[in-house]
Amino acid sequence: GADLPKKAMRDVNMARRLLEIGQFDESVKFAQKALLIYPVAEAYTVMGKSYAKLGNCADAEQAFAQALKLDPKDADAVAGKGSCK
């Protein structure tokens, strides 16, 4: 129901915290967990940032693209797109 986006955002917030402390693999796992609950742009954005930090540019680009499909105004996804070289 209506609570699914909220539940997904809990995992997104955990993914963000893990990203901040350098736990990039764990961050990706929580972002993926969030996406299993509900497709929120923020999950793809955090996943993209984590993949970029891991040097996995192909997956980072794909994640940022998915985020922008869901939310074309996602500033972090716009900034991330093309940042991983």
Short mmCIF file of N, CA, C and O in Angstrom, two decimals:
data_model
loop_
_atom_site.label_atom_id
_atom_site.label_comp_id
_atom_site.label_asym_id
_atom_site.label_seq_id
_atom_site.Cartn_x
_atom_site.Cartn_y
_atom_site.Cartn_z
N GLY A 1 0.80 -1.19 0.00
CA GLY A 1 0.00 0.00 0.00
C GLY A 1 0.85 1.26 0.00
O GLY A 1 1.96 1.27 -0.49
N ALA A 2 0.30 2.28 0.61
CA ALA A 2 0.94 3.59 0.62
C ALA A 2 2.22 3.62 1.44
O ALA A 2 3.03 4.52 1.28
N ASP A 3 2.40 2.65 2.32
CA ASP A 3 3.59 2.64 3.16
C ASP A 3 4.83 2.08 2.47
O ASP A 3 5.93 2.20 2.99
N LEU A 4 4.65 1.46 1.31
CA LEU A 4 5.80 0.86 0.63
C LEU A 4 6.91 1.87 0.32
O LEU A 4 8.08 1.58 0.59
N PRO A 5 6.60 3.06 -0.21
CA PRO A 5 7.68 4.02 -0.43
C PRO A 5 8.42 4.39 0.86
O PRO A 5 9.64 4.53 0.85
N LYS A 6 7.66 4.49 1.96
CA LYS A 6 8.30 4.81 3.25
C LYS A 6 9.24 3.69 3.68
O LYS A 6 10.33 3.94 4.17
N LYS A 7 8.77 2.45 3.53
CA LYS A 7 9.61 1.30 3.89
C LYS A 7 10.87 1.28 3.03
O LYS A 7 11.97 1.02 3.53
N ALA A 8 10.71 1.53 1.75
CA ALA A 8 11.87 1.55 0.85
C ALA A 8 12.85 2.64 1.27
O ALA A 8 14.06 2.43 1.25
N MET A 9 12.33 3.79 1.66
CA MET A 9 13.20 4.90 2.05
C MET A 9 14.01 4.60 3.30
O MET A 9 15.11 5.13 3.46
N ARG A 10 13.52 3.74 4.17
CA ARG A 10 14.33 3.33 5.34
C ARG A 10 15.61 2.66 4.87
O ARG A 10 16.70 2.95 5.39
N ASP A 11 15.48 1.78 3.90
CA ASP A 11 16.68 1.10 3.37
C ASP A 11 17.55 2.08 2.58
O ASP A 11 18.77 1.98 2.63
N VAL A 12 16.94 3.02 1.89
CA VAL A 12 17.70 4.04 1.17
C VAL A 12 18.52 4.87 2.15
O VAL A 12 19.70 5.15 1.92
N ASN A 13 17.91 5.25 3.26
CA ASN A 13 18.63 6.04 4.27
C ASN A 13 19.79 5.26 4.85
O ASN A 13 20.87 5.82 5.09
N MET A 14 19.60 3.96 5.07
CA MET A 14 20.70 3.12 5.54
C MET A 14 21.79 3.04 4.48
O MET A 14 22.98 3.13 4.79
N ALA A 15 21.39 2.90 3.23
CA ALA A 15 22.36 2.85 2.12
C ALA A 15 23.17 4.15 2.08
O ALA A 15 24.38 4.12 1.86
N ARG A 16 22.50 5.28 2.29
CA ARG A 16 23.20 6.58 2.32
C ARG A 16 24.24 6.63 3.42
O ARG A 16 25.35 7.10 3.22
N ARG A 17 23.85 6.16 4.62
CA ARG A 17 24.79 6.17 5.75
C ARG A 17 26.01 5.30 5.44
O ARG A 17 27.14 5.67 5.74
N LEU A 18 25.75 4.14 4.86
CA LEU A 18 26.85 3.23 4.52
C LEU A 18 27.75 3.86 3.46
O LEU A 18 28.98 3.74 3.52
N LEU A 19 27.16 4.55 2.50
CA LEU A 19 27.94 5.26 1.47
C LEU A 19 28.84 6.30 2.13
O LEU A 19 30.03 6.40 1.81
N GLU A 20 28.28 7.06 3.08
CA GLU A 20 29.04 8.10 3.76
C GLU A 20 30.25 7.57 4.52
O GLU A 20 31.27 8.26 4.61
N ILE A 21 30.14 6.36 5.07
CA ILE A 21 31.26 5.81 5.85
C ILE A 21 32.14 4.88 5.02
O ILE A 21 33.02 4.22 5.56
N GLY A 22 31.90 4.84 3.72
CA GLY A 22 32.79 4.08 2.84
C GLY A 22 32.48 2.61 2.70
O GLY A 22 33.29 1.85 2.18
N GLN A 23 31.30 2.19 3.14
CA GLN A 23 30.89 0.79 3.01
C GLN A 23 30.09 0.64 1.72
O GLN A 23 28.87 0.44 1.75
N PHE A 24 30.79 0.74 0.59
CA PHE A 24 30.11 0.84 -0.70
C PHE A 24 29.36 -0.43 -1.10
O PHE A 24 28.25 -0.35 -1.62
N ASP A 25 29.95 -1.60 -0.85
CA ASP A 25 29.26 -2.86 -1.18
C ASP A 25 27.97 -3.01 -0.38
O ASP A 25 26.94 -3.40 -0.92
N GLU A 26 28.05 -2.69 0.92
CA GLU A 26 26.87 -2.78 1.77
C GLU A 26 25.82 -1.75 1.35
O GLU A 26 24.62 -2.01 1.41
N SER A 27 26.27 -0.58 0.94
CA SER A 27 25.37 0.47 0.48
C SER A 27 24.57 -0.01 -0.72
O SER A 27 23.35 0.19 -0.79
N VAL A 28 25.25 -0.66 -1.66
CA VAL A 28 24.56 -1.20 -2.84
C VAL A 28 23.51 -2.22 -2.42
O VAL A 28 22.38 -2.20 -2.92
N LYS A 29 23.85 -3.08 -1.46
CA LYS A 29 22.90 -4.11 -1.00
C LYS A 29 21.63 -3.49 -0.42
O LYS A 29 20.52 -3.95 -0.70
N PHE A 30 21.79 -2.43 0.38
CA PHE A 30 20.61 -1.79 0.96
C PHE A 30 19.80 -1.05 -0.09
O PHE A 30 18.57 -1.03 -0.03
N ALA A 31 20.47 -0.46 -1.07
CA ALA A 31 19.75 0.21 -2.16
C ALA A 31 18.94 -0.83 -2.95
O ALA A 31 17.78 -0.59 -3.30
N GLN A 32 19.55 -1.99 -3.20
CA GLN A 32 18.85 -3.05 -3.93
C GLN A 32 17.66 -3.57 -3.11
O GLN A 32 16.59 -3.84 -3.66
N LYS A 33 17.86 -3.68 -1.81
CA LYS A 33 16.80 -4.14 -0.91
C LYS A 33 15.62 -3.15 -0.99
O LYS A 33 14.46 -3.56 -1.07
N ALA A 34 15.92 -1.86 -1.00
CA ALA A 34 14.88 -0.83 -1.11
C ALA A 34 14.10 -0.99 -2.41
O ALA A 34 12.87 -0.88 -2.43
N LEU A 35 14.82 -1.27 -3.49
CA LEU A 35 14.18 -1.39 -4.80
C LEU A 35 13.28 -2.62 -4.89
O LEU A 35 12.35 -2.64 -5.68
N LEU A 36 13.56 -3.64 -4.10
CA LEU A 36 12.68 -4.81 -4.05
C LEU A 36 11.34 -4.46 -3.40
O LEU A 36 10.32 -5.08 -3.69
N ILE A 37 11.37 -3.46 -2.52
CA ILE A 37 10.15 -3.02 -1.84
C ILE A 37 9.35 -2.07 -2.72
O ILE A 37 8.15 -2.23 -2.91
N TYR A 38 10.06 -1.05 -3.27
CA TYR A 38 9.39 -0.03 -4.08
C TYR A 38 10.44 0.72 -4.90
O TYR A 38 11.50 1.06 -4.37
N PRO A 39 10.15 1.01 -6.17
CA PRO A 39 11.15 1.70 -7.01
C PRO A 39 11.22 3.20 -6.71
O PRO A 39 10.40 3.97 -7.20
N VAL A 40 12.16 3.59 -5.87
CA VAL A 40 12.36 5.01 -5.56
C VAL A 40 13.66 5.49 -6.22
O VAL A 40 14.67 4.79 -6.19
N ALA A 41 13.60 6.66 -6.81
CA ALA A 41 14.75 7.21 -7.53
C ALA A 41 15.97 7.29 -6.63
O ALA A 41 17.11 7.02 -7.06
N GLU A 42 15.76 7.66 -5.38
CA GLU A 42 16.88 7.83 -4.45
C GLU A 42 17.70 6.55 -4.29
O GLU A 42 18.92 6.61 -4.12
N ALA A 43 17.03 5.41 -4.34
CA ALA A 43 17.76 4.14 -4.22
C ALA A 43 18.73 3.96 -5.38
O ALA A 43 19.88 3.58 -5.19
N TYR A 44 18.26 4.26 -6.59
CA TYR A 44 19.13 4.16 -7.76
C TYR A 44 20.28 5.16 -7.68
O TYR A 44 21.41 4.87 -8.07
N THR A 45 19.99 6.36 -7.17
CA THR A 45 21.02 7.39 -7.06
C THR A 45 22.13 6.96 -6.09
O THR A 45 23.32 7.06 -6.41
N VAL A 46 21.72 6.47 -4.92
CA VAL A 46 22.71 6.01 -3.94
C VAL A 46 23.50 4.82 -4.51
O VAL A 46 24.71 4.74 -4.35
N MET A 47 22.79 3.94 -5.19
CA MET A 47 23.46 2.80 -5.81
C MET A 47 24.49 3.27 -6.84
O MET A 47 25.61 2.78 -6.89
N GLY A 48 24.11 4.25 -7.65
CA GLY A 48 25.03 4.80 -8.64
C GLY A 48 26.26 5.39 -8.01
O GLY A 48 27.39 5.16 -8.46
N LYS A 49 26.07 6.14 -6.94
CA LYS A 49 27.22 6.75 -6.24
C LYS A 49 28.13 5.67 -5.67
O LYS A 49 29.36 5.78 -5.73
N SER A 50 27.53 4.62 -5.11
CA SER A 50 28.32 3.53 -4.54
C SER A 50 29.10 2.79 -5.63
O SER A 50 30.28 2.50 -5.45
N TYR A 51 28.42 2.48 -6.73
CA TYR A 51 29.11 1.82 -7.84
C TYR A 51 30.26 2.69 -8.37
O TYR A 51 31.33 2.18 -8.68
N ALA A 52 30.04 4.00 -8.44
CA ALA A 52 31.09 4.90 -8.90
C ALA A 52 32.30 4.83 -7.97
O ALA A 52 33.45 4.78 -8.42
N LYS A 53 32.05 4.81 -6.66
CA LYS A 53 33.14 4.72 -5.68
C LYS A 53 33.89 3.40 -5.81
O LYS A 53 35.08 3.34 -5.55
N LEU A 54 33.16 2.36 -6.21
CA LEU A 54 33.78 1.04 -6.40
C LEU A 54 34.51 0.95 -7.75
O LEU A 54 35.14 -0.05 -8.05
N GLY A 55 34.36 1.98 -8.58
CA GLY A 55 34.99 1.97 -9.90
C GLY A 55 34.20 1.19 -10.93
O GLY A 55 34.70 0.87 -12.00
N ASN A 56 32.96 0.88 -10.61
CA ASN A 56 32.10 0.11 -11.50
C ASN A 56 31.24 1.11 -12.30
O ASN A 56 30.07 1.32 -12.00
N CYS A 57 31.86 1.72 -13.29
CA CYS A 57 31.22 2.83 -14.01
C CYS A 57 30.01 2.41 -14.84
O CYS A 57 29.04 3.16 -14.91
N ALA A 58 30.04 1.24 -15.43
CA ALA A 58 28.90 0.79 -16.25
C ALA A 58 27.64 0.67 -15.39
O ALA A 58 26.58 1.17 -15.77
N ASP A 59 27.77 0.04 -14.22
CA ASP A 59 26.61 -0.10 -13.33
C ASP A 59 26.21 1.24 -12.75
O ASP A 59 25.02 1.50 -12.53
N ALA A 60 27.19 2.11 -12.47
CA ALA A 60 26.88 3.45 -11.95
C ALA A 60 26.04 4.22 -12.96
O ALA A 60 25.00 4.80 -12.60
N GLU A 61 26.46 4.21 -14.21
CA GLU A 61 25.72 4.93 -15.25
C GLU A 61 24.30 4.39 -15.39
O GLU A 61 23.35 5.15 -15.55
N GLN A 62 24.17 3.07 -15.35
CA GLN A 62 22.86 2.43 -15.46
C GLN A 62 21.96 2.84 -14.29
O GLN A 62 20.78 3.14 -14.48
N ALA A 63 22.52 2.87 -13.09
CA ALA A 63 21.75 3.25 -11.91
C ALA A 63 21.30 4.71 -11.99
O ALA A 63 20.15 5.03 -11.70
N PHE A 64 22.21 5.60 -12.39
CA PHE A 64 21.84 7.01 -12.53
C PHE A 64 20.75 7.19 -13.59
O PHE A 64 19.82 7.97 -13.41
N ALA A 65 20.85 6.43 -14.68
CA ALA A 65 19.84 6.51 -15.75
C ALA A 65 18.47 6.07 -15.22
O ALA A 65 17.44 6.70 -15.52
N GLN A 66 18.44 5.00 -14.42
CA GLN A 66 17.18 4.52 -13.84
C GLN A 66 16.60 5.57 -12.89
O GLN A 66 15.40 5.81 -12.87
N ALA A 67 17.47 6.20 -12.10
CA ALA A 67 17.02 7.24 -11.17
C ALA A 67 16.35 8.37 -11.94
O ALA A 67 15.29 8.87 -11.56
N LEU A 68 16.97 8.76 -13.06
CA LEU A 68 16.44 9.88 -13.85
C LEU A 68 15.15 9.52 -14.57
O LEU A 68 14.33 10.40 -14.82
N LYS A 69 14.95 8.23 -14.86
CA LYS A 69 13.66 7.81 -15.43
C LYS A 69 12.54 8.03 -14.42
O LYS A 69 11.44 8.44 -14.78
N LEU A 70 12.83 7.73 -13.16
CA LEU A 70 11.83 7.87 -12.10
C LEU A 70 11.67 9.33 -11.66
O LEU A 70 10.58 9.75 -11.29
N ASP A 71 12.78 10.07 -11.67
CA ASP A 71 12.75 11.47 -11.23
C ASP A 71 13.75 12.28 -12.05
O ASP A 71 14.92 12.39 -11.68
N PRO A 72 13.30 12.84 -13.17
CA PRO A 72 14.19 13.60 -14.05
C PRO A 72 14.86 14.80 -13.39
O PRO A 72 15.85 15.32 -13.88
N LYS A 73 14.33 15.22 -12.24
CA LYS A 73 14.90 16.39 -11.54
C LYS A 73 15.85 15.99 -10.41
O LYS A 73 16.28 16.85 -9.63
N ASP A 74 16.17 14.71 -10.29
CA ASP A 74 17.08 14.24 -9.23
C ASP A 74 18.48 14.83 -9.47
O ASP A 74 19.24 14.35 -10.31
N ALA A 75 18.80 15.88 -8.73
CA ALA A 75 20.05 16.62 -8.94
C ALA A 75 21.29 15.74 -8.75
O ALA A 75 22.26 15.88 -9.50
N ASP A 76 21.24 14.83 -7.77
CA ASP A 76 22.39 13.96 -7.53
C ASP A 76 22.60 12.99 -8.70
O ASP A 76 23.74 12.70 -9.07
N ALA A 77 21.51 12.50 -9.25
CA ALA A 77 21.62 11.59 -10.40
C ALA A 77 22.12 12.35 -11.64
O ALA A 77 22.95 11.83 -12.39
N VAL A 78 21.63 13.57 -11.82
CA VAL A 78 22.11 14.40 -12.95
C VAL A 78 23.61 14.64 -12.80
O VAL A 78 24.37 14.49 -13.75
N ALA A 79 24.03 14.99 -11.57
CA ALA A 79 25.46 15.26 -11.31
C ALA A 79 26.29 13.99 -11.47
O ALA A 79 27.42 14.04 -11.96
N GLY A 80 25.73 12.85 -11.07
CA GLY A 80 26.47 11.60 -11.13
C GLY A 80 26.64 11.07 -12.54
O GLY A 80 27.65 10.46 -12.87
N LYS A 81 25.64 11.34 -13.38
CA LYS A 81 25.68 10.85 -14.76
C LYS A 81 26.93 11.37 -15.46
O LYS A 81 27.17 12.56 -15.52
N GLY A 82 27.74 10.47 -15.94
CA GLY A 82 28.95 10.88 -16.66
C GLY A 82 30.13 11.22 -15.76
O GLY A 82 31.20 11.54 -16.23
N SER A 83 29.93 11.15 -14.43
CA SER A 83 31.01 11.50 -13.50
C SER A 83 31.99 10.36 -13.31
O SER A 83 33.13 10.58 -12.93
N CYS A 84 31.57 9.15 -13.56
CA CYS A 84 32.42 7.97 -13.36
C CYS A 84 33.11 7.64 -14.67
O CYS A 84 32.48 7.23 -15.64
N LYS A 85 34.40 7.86 -14.71
CA LYS A 85 35.16 7.59 -15.94
C LYS A 85 36.26 6.58 -15.65
O LYS A 85 36.94 6.65 -14.71
#
